[in-house]
PDB file of C-alpha atoms and ligand atoms in Angstrom:
ATOM      1  CA  MET M 348      -3.154  15.788  19.595  1.00 76.00           C
ATOM      2  CA  PRO M 349      -2.227  14.827  15.863  1.00 77.00           C
ATOM      3  CA  PRO M 350      -1.719  17.828  13.310  1.00 81.00           C
ATOM      4  CA  ALA M 351      -5.156  18.854  11.374  1.00 83.00           C
ATOM      5  CA  ASN M 352      -3.409  18.837   8.372  1.00 93.00           C
ATOM      6  CA  ALA M 353      -3.015  15.610   6.660  1.00 95.00           C
ATOM      7  CA  GLU M 354       0.607  16.384   4.886  1.00 94.00           C
ATOM      8  CA  LEU M 355       1.876  17.162   8.347  1.00 96.00           C
ATOM      9  CA  HIS M 356       0.270  14.387   9.992  1.00 97.00           C
ATOM     10  CA  ALA M 357       1.771  11.834   7.754  1.00 97.00           C
ATOM     11  CA  ARG M 358       5.014  13.285   8.105  1.00 96.00           C
ATOM     12  CA  LYS M 359       4.849  13.019  11.723  1.00 97.00           C
ATOM     13  CA  ILE M 360       3.907   9.666  11.755  1.00 98.00           C
ATOM     14  CA  ALA M 361       6.870   9.073   9.225  1.00 97.00           C
ATOM     15  CA  GLU M 362       9.553  10.724  11.322  1.00 97.00           C
ATOM     16  CA  VAL M 363       8.725   8.372  14.392  1.00 97.00           C
ATOM     17  CA  VAL M 364       8.233   4.991  12.423  1.00 98.00           C
ATOM     18  CA  VAL M 365      11.584   5.466  10.498  1.00 96.00           C
ATOM     19  CA  SER M 366      13.459   6.886  14.219  1.00 96.00           C
ATOM     20  CA  ALA M 367      11.265   3.656  15.919  1.00 97.00           C
ATOM     21  CA  TRP M 368      12.860   1.431  13.068  1.00 97.00           C
ATOM     22  CA  HIS M 369      15.953   2.469  13.159  1.00 95.00           C
ATOM     23  CA  GLY M 370      16.218   2.486  16.517  1.00 96.00           C
ATOM     24  CA  ALA M 371      15.222  -1.265  16.829  1.00 96.00           C
ATOM     25  CA  ASP M 372      16.851  -2.362  13.825  1.00 94.00           C
ATOM     26  CA  ASP M 373      19.983  -1.571  11.476  1.00 91.00           C
ATOM     27  CA  SER M 374      19.614  -3.571   8.545  1.00 92.00           C
ATOM     28  CA  GLY M 375      18.812  -1.153   6.527  1.00 92.00           C
ATOM     29  CA  ARG M 376      16.039  -3.133   5.617  1.00 94.00           C
ATOM     30  CA  LEU M 377      12.583  -0.615   4.117  1.00 96.00           C
ATOM     31  CA  ASP M 378      10.346  -4.443   3.827  1.00 97.00           C
ATOM     32  CA  VAL M 379       9.257  -4.444   7.200  1.00 98.00           C
ATOM     33  CA  PRO M 380       8.818  -0.586   8.115  1.00 98.00           C
ATOM     34  CA  ILE M 381       6.984  -0.277   5.173  1.00 98.00           C
ATOM     35  CA  SER M 382       4.873  -3.561   5.806  1.00 98.00           C
ATOM     36  CA  VAL M 383       3.617  -2.293   8.954  1.00 98.00           C
ATOM     37  CA  VAL M 384       2.733   0.846   8.324  1.00 98.00           C
ATOM     38  CA  ALA M 385       0.841  -0.273   5.270  1.00 98.00           C
ATOM     39  CA  THR M 386      -0.975  -3.031   7.682  1.00 98.00           C
ATOM     40  CA  LEU M 387      -2.315  -0.743  10.491  1.00 98.00           C
ATOM     41  CA  ALA M 388      -3.486   0.893   7.163  1.00 98.00           C
ATOM     42  CA  ALA M 389      -6.586  -1.320   7.316  1.00 97.00           C
ATOM     43  CA  LEU M 390      -8.009  -0.570  10.969  1.00 96.00           C
ATOM     44  CA  PRO M 391     -10.518   1.567  11.385  1.00 93.00           C
ATOM     45  CA  GLN M 392     -10.147   4.732  13.766  1.00 92.00           C
ATOM     46  CA  ALA M 393     -13.169   2.753  15.796  1.00 90.00           C
ATOM     47  CA  ASP M 394     -14.164  -0.648  16.540  1.00 88.00           C
ATOM     48  CA  SER M 395     -17.512  -1.266  15.862  1.00 88.00           C
ATOM     49  CA  ARG M 396     -18.716  -0.724  19.364  1.00 91.00           C
ATOM     50  CA  GLY M 397     -17.296   2.856  19.109  1.00 89.00           C
ATOM     51  CA  ASN M 398     -13.860   2.070  21.093  1.00 90.00           C
ATOM     52  CA  ASP M 399     -10.511   3.286  20.333  1.00 90.00           C
ATOM     53  CA  VAL M 400      -8.689   1.107  18.223  1.00 91.00           C
ATOM     54  CA  VAL M 401      -5.543   2.602  18.886  1.00 92.00           C
ATOM     55  CA  GLU M 402      -5.826   1.566  22.579  1.00 92.00           C
ATOM     56  CA  LEU M 403      -6.869  -1.269  21.842  1.00 91.00           C
ATOM     57  CA  VAL M 404      -4.113  -2.638  19.444  1.00 93.00           C
ATOM     58  CA  SER M 405      -1.090  -1.252  21.578  1.00 93.00           C
ATOM     59  CA  GLU M 406      -1.713  -3.546  24.232  1.00 94.00           C
ATOM     60  CA  TRP M 407      -1.419  -6.457  21.312  1.00 96.00           C
ATOM     61  CA  THR M 408       1.517  -8.848  22.256  1.00 97.00           C
ATOM     62  CA  VAL M 409       4.365  -9.543  19.399  1.00 97.00           C
ATOM     63  CA  PRO M 410       2.797 -12.388  18.126  1.00 97.00           C
ATOM     64  CA  GLU M 411      -0.943 -11.280  18.464  1.00 97.00           C
ATOM     65  CA  LEU M 412       0.388  -8.498  16.504  1.00 97.00           C
ATOM     66  CA  VAL M 413       2.241 -10.575  13.793  1.00 97.00           C
ATOM     67  CA  ALA M 414      -1.028 -12.673  13.790  1.00 97.00           C
ATOM     68  CA  TYR M 415      -3.099  -9.742  12.623  1.00 97.00           C
ATOM     69  CA  PHE M 416      -0.843  -8.886  10.002  1.00 98.00           C
ATOM     70  CA  ARG M 417      -0.629 -12.341   8.521  1.00 98.00           C
ATOM     71  CA  HIS M 418      -4.681 -12.721   8.516  1.00 97.00           C
ATOM     72  CA  THR M 419      -5.089  -8.960   6.700  1.00 97.00           C
ATOM     73  CA  TRP M 420      -2.839  -9.930   4.342  1.00 97.00           C
ATOM     74  CA  ARG M 421      -4.387 -12.968   3.523  1.00 96.00           C
ATOM     75  CA  SER M 422      -7.277 -11.515   3.333  1.00 96.00           C
ATOM     76  CA  VAL M 423      -6.376  -8.877   0.698  1.00 96.00           C
ATOM     77  CA  ILE M 424      -4.642 -11.927  -1.495  1.00 94.00           C
ATOM     78  CA  ARG M 425      -7.904 -13.576  -1.400  1.00 93.00           C
ATOM     79  CA  SER M 426     -10.064 -10.659  -2.405  1.00 93.00           C
ATOM     80  CA  ARG M 427      -7.001  -9.281  -4.637  1.00 94.00           C
ATOM     81  CA  PRO M 428      -4.846 -12.247  -5.758  1.00 93.00           C
ATOM     82  CA  GLU M 429      -4.260 -10.208  -9.266  1.00 94.00           C
ATOM     83  CA  VAL M 430      -1.851  -7.668  -6.634  1.00 96.00           C
ATOM     84  CA  THR M 431      -0.089 -10.683  -4.956  1.00 95.00           C
ATOM     85  CA  HIS M 432       3.603 -10.502  -6.831  1.00 95.00           C
ATOM     86  CA  LEU M 433       3.297  -6.730  -6.076  1.00 97.00           C
ATOM     87  CA  VAL M 434       2.749  -6.118  -2.949  1.00 98.00           C
ATOM     88  CA  TYR M 435       4.830  -9.485  -2.143  1.00 97.00           C
ATOM     89  CA  PRO M 436       8.270  -7.293  -1.945  1.00 97.00           C
ATOM     90  CA  VAL M 437       7.327  -5.984   1.336  1.00 98.00           C
ATOM     91  CA  ILE M 438       5.205  -8.911   2.849  1.00 98.00           C
ATOM     92  CA  SER M 439       6.867 -12.122   2.811  1.00 97.00           C
ATOM     93  CA  TRP M 440       8.691 -11.295   5.614  1.00 98.00           C
ATOM     94  CA  ILE M 441       5.301 -11.801   7.603  1.00 97.00           C
ATOM     95  CA  PHE M 442       4.759 -14.899   6.455  1.00 97.00           C
ATOM     96  CA  ASP M 443       8.115 -16.273   6.453  1.00 97.00           C
ATOM     97  CA  ASP M 444       8.858 -17.794  10.221  1.00 95.00           C
ATOM     98  CA  SER M 445      12.678 -17.622   9.400  1.00 97.00           C
ATOM     99  CA  GLN M 446      12.510 -14.168  10.249  1.00 96.00           C
ATOM    100  CA  ALA M 447      10.743 -13.885  13.284  1.00 97.00           C
ATOM    101  CA  SER M 448      13.752 -12.170  14.893  1.00 96.00           C
ATOM    102  CA  VAL M 449      12.115  -8.884  12.994  1.00 97.00           C
ATOM    103  CA  HIS M 450       8.970  -9.679  14.789  1.00 97.00           C
ATOM    104  CA  PRO M 451       9.816  -7.450  17.808  1.00 97.00           C
ATOM    105  CA  HIS M 452      11.268  -4.559  15.713  1.00 97.00           C
ATOM    106  CA  ALA M 453       8.185  -4.325  13.732  1.00 98.00           C
ATOM    107  CA  HIS M 454       6.241  -4.197  16.723  1.00 97.00           C
ATOM    108  CA  ALA M 455       7.923  -1.258  18.092  1.00 97.00           C
ATOM    109  CA  VAL M 456       7.046   0.226  14.488  1.00 98.00           C
ATOM    110  CA  ALA M 457       3.645  -0.140  14.811  1.00 98.00           C
ATOM    111  CA  ARG M 458       3.400   1.268  18.329  1.00 97.00           C
ATOM    112  CA  ALA M 459       5.372   4.429  17.057  1.00 97.00           C
ATOM    113  CA  ALA M 460       2.679   4.748  14.350  1.00 98.00           C
ATOM    114  CA  LEU M 461      -0.060   4.049  16.763  1.00 97.00           C
ATOM    115  CA  ASP M 462       1.107   6.520  19.123  1.00 96.00           C
ATOM    116  CA  ALA M 463       1.485   8.548  16.215  1.00 97.00           C
ATOM    117  CA  GLY M 464      -2.345   8.311  15.895  1.00 96.00           C
ATOM    118  CA  GLN M 465      -1.753   6.484  12.465  1.00 97.00           C
ATOM    119  CA  PRO M 466      -5.555   5.027  12.640  1.00 96.00           C
ATOM    120  CA  ASP M 467      -6.912   8.761  12.956  1.00 95.00           C
ATOM    121  CA  LEU M 468      -5.198   9.315   9.516  1.00 97.00           C
ATOM    122  CA  THR M 469      -5.637   6.352   7.547  1.00 97.00           C
ATOM    123  CA  GLY M 470      -8.399   5.050   9.285  1.00 96.00           C
ATOM    124  CA  THR M 471     -10.412   7.932   8.593  1.00 95.00           C
ATOM    125  CA  ASP M 472     -11.441  10.156   4.980  1.00 95.00           C
ATOM    126  CA  ARG M 473      -8.144  12.051   5.852  1.00 95.00           C
ATOM    127  CA  ARG M 474      -6.384   9.381   3.892  1.00 96.00           C
ATOM    128  CA  PHE M 475      -7.198  10.682   0.466  1.00 96.00           C
ATOM    129  CA  ASP M 476      -5.371  13.574   1.213  1.00 95.00           C
ATOM    130  CA  THR M 477      -1.768  12.470   1.832  1.00 96.00           C
ATOM    131  CA  ASP M 478       0.582   9.608   1.061  1.00 97.00           C
ATOM    132  CA  LEU M 479       1.617   8.505   3.959  1.00 97.00           C
ATOM    133  CA  LEU M 480       3.798   5.518   2.570  1.00 98.00           C
ATOM    134  CA  GLY M 481       5.225   7.433   0.512  1.00 96.00           C
ATOM    135  CA  GLN M 482       6.862  10.220   2.709  1.00 96.00           C
ATOM    136  CA  VAL M 483       7.572   6.966   4.852  1.00 97.00           C
ATOM    137  CA  LEU M 484       9.806   5.622   1.961  1.00 96.00           C
ATOM    138  CA  VAL M 485      11.532   8.874   1.338  1.00 94.00           C
ATOM    139  CA  LEU M 486      12.631   9.192   5.207  1.00 95.00           C
ATOM    140  CA  LEU M 487      13.553   5.514   5.027  1.00 94.00           C
ATOM    141  CA  ARG M 488      15.699   5.784   2.245  1.00 89.00           C
ATOM    142  CA  PRO M 489      18.966   7.545   2.218  1.00 79.00           C
ATOM    143  CA  LYS M 490      19.363  10.873   0.732  1.00 75.00           C
ATOM    144  CA  SER M 491      22.385   9.326  -1.952  1.00 69.00           C
ATOM    145  CA  ALA M 492      19.859   6.574  -2.793  1.00 70.00           C
ATOM    146  CA  LEU M 493      16.805   8.633  -3.571  1.00 68.00           C
ATOM    147  CA  GLN M 494      19.265  11.051  -5.585  1.00 69.00           C
ATOM    148  CA  ALA M 495      20.486   8.019  -7.656  1.00 69.00           C
ATOM    149  CA  ARG M 496      17.412   6.614  -8.556  1.00 72.00           C
ATOM    150  CA  GLY M 497      15.725  10.546  -9.016  1.00 70.00           C
ATOM    151  CA  GLN M 498      13.051   9.706  -6.737  1.00 71.00           C
ATOM    152  CA  PHE M 499      11.857  13.118  -5.597  1.00 74.00           C
ATOM    153  CA  TYR M 500       7.907  12.764  -5.552  1.00 80.00           C
ATOM    154  CA  THR M 501       5.432  15.426  -6.644  1.00 81.00           C
ATOM    155  CA  PRO M 502       4.704  17.570  -3.857  1.00 80.00           C
ATOM    156  CA  SER M 503       0.753  16.863  -3.024  1.00 80.00           C
ATOM    157  CA  ASP M 504       0.064  20.419  -3.785  1.00 81.00           C
ATOM    158  CA  ILE M 505       1.853  20.165  -6.988  1.00 81.00           C
ATOM    159  CA  ALA M 506       0.344  17.167  -8.301  1.00 80.00           C
ATOM    160  CA  ALA M 507      -3.426  18.407  -7.158  1.00 79.00           C
ATOM    161  CA  LEU M 508      -2.485  22.065  -9.401  1.00 79.00           C
ATOM    162  CA  LEU M 509      -1.693  19.443 -12.294  1.00 79.00           C
ATOM    163  CA  ALA M 510      -3.884  17.208 -11.679  1.00 77.00           C
ATOM    164  CA  GLY M 511      -6.653  20.004 -11.240  1.00 77.00           C
ATOM    165  CA  MET M 512      -5.479  20.921 -14.753  1.00 76.00           C
ATOM    166  CA  SER M 513      -6.850  18.210 -16.787  1.00 78.00           C
ATOM    167  CA  THR M 514     -10.140  16.404 -16.716  1.00 83.00           C
ATOM    168  CA  VAL M 515     -10.060  12.627 -15.932  1.00 88.00           C
ATOM    169  CA  GLU M 516     -13.063  11.394 -17.465  1.00 93.00           C
ATOM    170  CA  GLU M 517     -14.637   8.176 -16.309  1.00 95.00           C
ATOM    171  CA  HIS M 518     -14.025   5.048 -17.931  1.00 96.00           C
ATOM    172  CA  CYS M 519     -10.607   6.656 -19.346  1.00 95.00           C
ATOM    173  CA  THR M 520      -6.950   5.340 -18.867  1.00 96.00           C
ATOM    174  CA  VAL M 521      -4.533   6.914 -16.346  1.00 96.00           C
ATOM    175  CA  LEU M 522      -1.296   6.603 -17.092  1.00 96.00           C
ATOM    176  CA  ASP M 523       2.055   7.518 -15.325  1.00 96.00           C
ATOM    177  CA  PRO M 524       5.115   5.081 -16.344  1.00 96.00           C
ATOM    178  CA  MET M 525       7.488   6.186 -13.492  1.00 96.00           C
ATOM    179  CA  MET M 526       4.776   6.328 -11.208  1.00 97.00           C
ATOM    180  CA  GLY M 527       6.718   6.185  -7.705  1.00 96.00           C
ATOM    181  CA  THR M 528       3.986   5.757  -4.982  1.00 97.00           C
ATOM    182  CA  GLY M 529       1.373   6.828  -7.077  1.00 97.00           C
ATOM    183  CA  GLY M 530       0.865  10.074  -5.780  1.00 95.00           C
ATOM    184  CA  MET M 531      -0.153  11.752  -9.350  1.00 95.00           C
ATOM    185  CA  PHE M 532      -2.878   8.978  -8.854  1.00 97.00           C
ATOM    186  CA  ARG M 533      -3.926  10.430  -5.935  1.00 96.00           C
ATOM    187  CA  ALA M 534      -4.156  13.533  -7.134  1.00 95.00           C
ATOM    188  CA  ALA M 535      -6.324  12.624 -10.267  1.00 95.00           C
ATOM    189  CA  ALA M 536      -9.011  10.934  -7.938  1.00 96.00           C
ATOM    190  CA  ALA M 537      -9.638  13.570  -5.839  1.00 94.00           C
ATOM    191  CA  VAL M 538      -9.753  15.887  -8.647  1.00 93.00           C
ATOM    192  CA  MET M 539     -12.304  12.982  -9.808  1.00 95.00           C
ATOM    193  CA  ARG M 540     -14.101  13.284  -6.602  1.00 94.00           C
ATOM    194  CA  GLU M 541     -14.848  16.760  -6.465  1.00 93.00           C
ATOM    195  CA  GLN M 542     -16.197  17.218 -10.082  1.00 92.00           C
ATOM    196  CA  GLY M 543     -18.786  14.336  -8.544  1.00 95.00           C
ATOM    197  CA  ARG M 544     -16.844  11.533 -10.645  1.00 96.00           C
ATOM    198  CA  ASP M 545     -15.890   7.896  -9.571  1.00 97.00           C
ATOM    199  CA  PRO M 546     -11.882   6.947  -9.400  1.00 97.00           C
ATOM    200  CA  HIS M 547     -13.718   2.695 -10.240  1.00 96.00           C
ATOM    201  CA  THR M 548     -14.124   3.602 -13.268  1.00 97.00           C
ATOM    202  CA  VAL M 549     -10.933   4.415 -14.198  1.00 97.00           C
ATOM    203  CA  SER M 550      -8.498   2.603 -15.444  1.00 97.00           C
ATOM    204  CA  TRP M 551      -4.831   3.108 -13.547  1.00 97.00           C
ATOM    205  CA  VAL M 552      -1.827   2.016 -15.184  1.00 97.00           C
ATOM    206  CA  GLY M 553       1.807   2.447 -13.876  1.00 97.00           C
ATOM    207  CA  CYS M 554       5.156   1.316 -13.952  1.00 97.00           C
ATOM    208  CA  ASP M 555       8.331   1.813 -11.414  1.00 97.00           C
ATOM    209  CA  ILE M 556      11.717   0.488 -11.679  1.00 96.00           C
ATOM    210  CA  ASP M 557      11.454   0.384  -7.777  1.00 96.00           C
ATOM    211  CA  GLU M 558       9.770  -2.686  -6.466  1.00 97.00           C
ATOM    212  CA  THR M 559       9.318  -0.962  -3.247  1.00 97.00           C
ATOM    213  CA  ALA M 560       7.601   1.681  -4.540  1.00 97.00           C
ATOM    214  CA  VAL M 561       5.269  -0.104  -7.098  1.00 98.00           C
ATOM    215  CA  ALA M 562       3.995  -2.210  -3.535  1.00 98.00           C
ATOM    216  CA  CYS M 563       3.605   1.150  -1.670  1.00 98.00           C
ATOM    217  CA  ALA M 564       1.451   2.491  -5.062  1.00 98.00           C
ATOM    218  CA  THR M 565      -0.663  -1.200  -4.563  1.00 98.00           C
ATOM    219  CA  VAL M 566      -0.939  -0.450  -1.141  1.00 98.00           C
ATOM    220  CA  ASN M 567      -1.923   3.135  -1.949  1.00 98.00           C
ATOM    221  CA  SER M 568      -4.515   2.071  -4.334  1.00 98.00           C
ATOM    222  CA  MET M 569      -6.166   0.463  -1.899  1.00 98.00           C
ATOM    223  CA  ILE M 570      -5.925   3.014   0.556  1.00 98.00           C
ATOM    224  CA  TRP M 571      -7.026   5.836  -1.945  1.00 97.00           C
ATOM    225  CA  GLY M 572     -10.263   3.814  -3.246  1.00 96.00           C
ATOM    226  CA  LEU M 573      -8.658   3.876  -6.801  1.00 98.00           C
ATOM    227  CA  GLY M 574     -10.954   0.813  -7.468  1.00 97.00           C
ATOM    228  CA  ARG M 575     -10.184  -2.828  -8.745  1.00 96.00           C
ATOM    229  CA  ASP M 576      -8.695  -1.825 -12.281  1.00 96.00           C
ATOM    230  CA  ILE M 577      -5.234  -1.673 -11.246  1.00 97.00           C
ATOM    231  CA  VAL M 578      -2.176  -2.632 -14.113  1.00 97.00           C
ATOM    232  CA  PHE M 579       1.109  -1.907 -12.144  1.00 98.00           C
ATOM    233  CA  HIS M 580       4.267  -3.375 -12.979  1.00 97.00           C
ATOM    234  CA  ALA M 581       7.486  -3.349 -11.430  1.00 97.00           C
ATOM    235  CA  GLY M 582      10.132  -3.080 -13.969  1.00 97.00           C
ATOM    236  CA  ASP M 583      12.049  -0.424 -16.759  1.00 97.00           C
ATOM    237  CA  ALA M 584       9.013   1.574 -18.357  1.00 96.00           C
ATOM    238  CA  LEU M 585      11.803   1.877 -21.238  1.00 96.00           C
ATOM    239  CA  THR M 586      10.798  -1.769 -21.955  1.00 94.00           C
ATOM    240  CA  PRO M 587       8.310  -1.274 -24.768  1.00 90.00           C
ATOM    241  CA  ASP M 588       6.203  -4.196 -23.788  1.00 95.00           C
ATOM    242  CA  TRP M 589       5.912  -3.338 -20.254  1.00 97.00           C
ATOM    243  CA  GLU M 590       2.268  -2.478 -19.693  1.00 96.00           C
ATOM    244  CA  THR M 591       0.989  -5.905 -22.240  1.00 96.00           C
ATOM    245  CA  HIS M 592       3.246  -7.682 -20.068  1.00 95.00           C
ATOM    246  CA  ALA M 593       1.227  -6.242 -16.699  1.00 96.00           C
ATOM    247  CA  ARG M 594      -1.781  -6.722 -17.910  1.00 96.00           C
ATOM    248  CA  ALA M 595      -1.112 -10.814 -18.930  1.00 96.00           C
ATOM    249  CA  GLN M 596       0.057 -11.210 -15.460  1.00 94.00           C
ATOM    250  CA  ARG M 597      -2.689 -10.024 -13.909  1.00 94.00           C
ATOM    251  CA  ASP M 598      -4.888 -11.988 -16.119  1.00 93.00           C
ATOM    252  CA  GLU M 599      -2.678 -14.685 -15.117  1.00 94.00           C
ATOM    253  CA  LEU M 600      -3.084 -14.671 -11.081  1.00 93.00           C
ATOM    254  CA  ARG M 601      -6.819 -13.668 -10.853  1.00 92.00           C
ATOM    255  CA  ARG M 602      -7.406 -17.007 -13.816  1.00 92.00           C
ATOM    256  CA  LEU M 603      -5.128 -19.321 -11.126  1.00 91.00           C
ATOM    257  CA  ALA M 604      -6.855 -17.546  -7.863  1.00 88.00           C
ATOM    258  CA  SER M 605     -10.293 -18.722  -9.548  1.00 86.00           C
ATOM    259  CA  GLY M 606      -9.086 -21.965 -10.601  1.00 87.00           C
ATOM    260  CA  ILE M 607      -7.826 -22.537  -7.134  1.00 88.00           C
ATOM    261  CA  GLU M 608     -11.014 -21.065  -5.673  1.00 83.00           C
ATOM    262  CA  ARG M 609     -13.227 -23.752  -7.954  1.00 88.00           C
ATOM    263  CA  ASP M 610     -11.091 -26.640  -7.010  1.00 87.00           C
ATOM    264  CA  GLN M 611     -11.431 -26.122  -3.195  1.00 86.00           C
ATOM    265  CA  ARG M 612     -15.362 -25.938  -3.764  1.00 87.00           C
ATOM    266  CA  LEU M 613     -15.115 -29.265  -5.590  1.00 86.00           C
ATOM    267  CA  ILE M 614     -12.945 -30.813  -2.876  1.00 90.00           C
ATOM    268  CA  ALA M 615     -15.608 -29.315   0.083  1.00 87.00           C
ATOM    269  CA  ALA M 616     -18.204 -30.490  -1.742  1.00 87.00           C
ATOM    270  CA  LEU M 617     -16.805 -34.348  -2.255  1.00 85.00           C
ATOM    271  CA  THR M 618     -15.820 -34.191   1.141  1.00 88.00           C
ATOM    272  CA  SER M 619     -19.137 -33.708   2.693  1.00 84.00           C
ATOM    273  CA  MET M 620     -19.968 -36.271   0.533  1.00 77.00           C
TER     274      MET M 620
HETATM  275  C1  SAM G1436      10.862  11.851  -9.711  1.00 89.50           C
HETATM  276  S1  SAM G1436      10.011  10.333  -8.849  1.00 89.50           S
HETATM  277  C2  SAM G1436       8.425  11.101  -9.989  1.00 89.50           C
HETATM  278  C3  SAM G1436       7.135   9.576  -9.182  1.00 89.50           C
HETATM  279  C4  SAM G1436       6.374  10.089  -9.489  1.00 89.50           C
HETATM  280  N1  SAM G1436       5.351  10.461 -10.864  1.00 89.50           N
HETATM  281  C5  SAM G1436       5.493  11.286  -9.137  1.00 89.50           C
HETATM  282  O1  SAM G1436       4.914  12.679  -9.232  1.00 89.50           O
HETATM  283  O2  SAM G1436       5.080  11.365  -7.376  1.00 89.50           O
HETATM  284  C6  SAM G1436      10.758   9.337 -10.538  1.00 89.50           C
HETATM  285  C7  SAM G1436      10.412   7.656 -10.262  1.00 89.50           C
HETATM  286  O3  SAM G1436      10.634   7.139 -11.850  1.00 89.50           O
HETATM  287  C8  SAM G1436      11.703   5.887 -11.325  1.00 89.50           C
HETATM  288  N2  SAM G1436      12.114   5.675 -12.481  1.00 89.50           N
HETATM  289  C9  SAM G1436      13.429   6.223 -12.671  1.00 89.50           C
HETATM  290  N3  SAM G1436      13.537   5.599 -14.376  1.00 89.50           N
HETATM  291  C10 SAM G1436      12.788   4.613 -14.238  1.00 89.50           C
HETATM  292  C11 SAM G1436      12.704   3.383 -15.244  1.00 89.50           C
HETATM  293  N4  SAM G1436      13.743   3.634 -16.669  1.00 89.50           N
HETATM  294  N5  SAM G1436      11.344   3.164 -15.584  1.00 89.50           N
HETATM  295  C12 SAM G1436      10.799   3.313 -14.314  1.00 89.50           C
HETATM  296  N6  SAM G1436      10.721   4.290 -13.558  1.00 89.50           N
HETATM  297  C13 SAM G1436      11.542   4.761 -13.197  1.00 89.50           C
HETATM  298  C14 SAM G1436      12.002   6.348 -10.271  1.00 89.50           C
HETATM  299  O4  SAM G1436      12.228   5.191  -9.676  1.00 89.50           O
HETATM  300  C15 SAM G1436      11.168   7.398  -9.323  1.00 89.50           C
HETATM  301  O5  SAM G1436      10.084   6.563  -8.364  1.00 89.50           O
END
């Protein structure tokens, strides 16, 4: 039985994921285990017929799992092209055939996360109550690296306390220039829901110098249902124009994607004539 407390459950998943990764691969890479957990977060707890998803997915072979990863990220990028550059640092290996040697290691990590019941957490409303990716990232990084980067994320209960002290109105902007994996956004969205407000109406603006943390925050924005008004930037928050730059990049990617879609429709119409 997974722990009833979401924080403890996330901790357990993070521990087995990191242990499986270190047992399979000694490269020190973060992108593979992070993206495995991020991709599995798209799974529901049960399929449309009520079958237990853990049982189904645990049977997948390495190629089947990689095919699912590719399918999932293609769908995400098709529906949210503006986040492509934010998640790219952790998902690029999935589309790179020259990195096939890492596929069995990713499979081992996925099995560990499934055995620890990840879909019971991220495939249910319990996902709103914890930062699983943040816990995985903190456990993956050596303590010395965390200290050097000042990467100590605000514990969930403290973040909740801070968020509860202020009122987050609908249609406002919430800014965290050193957002880590976005824990303060999660807490603010939780307070909004408790008060009957909709986090989808908010513009969430965040920056972090660590591109892996920004990738986690971006996936978290989907896990936590923050909506589509996400303005995230991987870079130095001391740079004066980072927010303007982030908005311009987001708008450019949206424009590019709609241009490609329009061209594809045009080509399809012409070839069907
Ligand atoms: C103490 S953590 C806080 C994270 C988050 N705000 C929270 O409460 O959980 C500080 C974060 O600041 C980031 N950071 C440090 N210097 C930065 C800079 N110059 N620009 C942007 N982010 C920076 C680190 O990578 C780290 O993720």
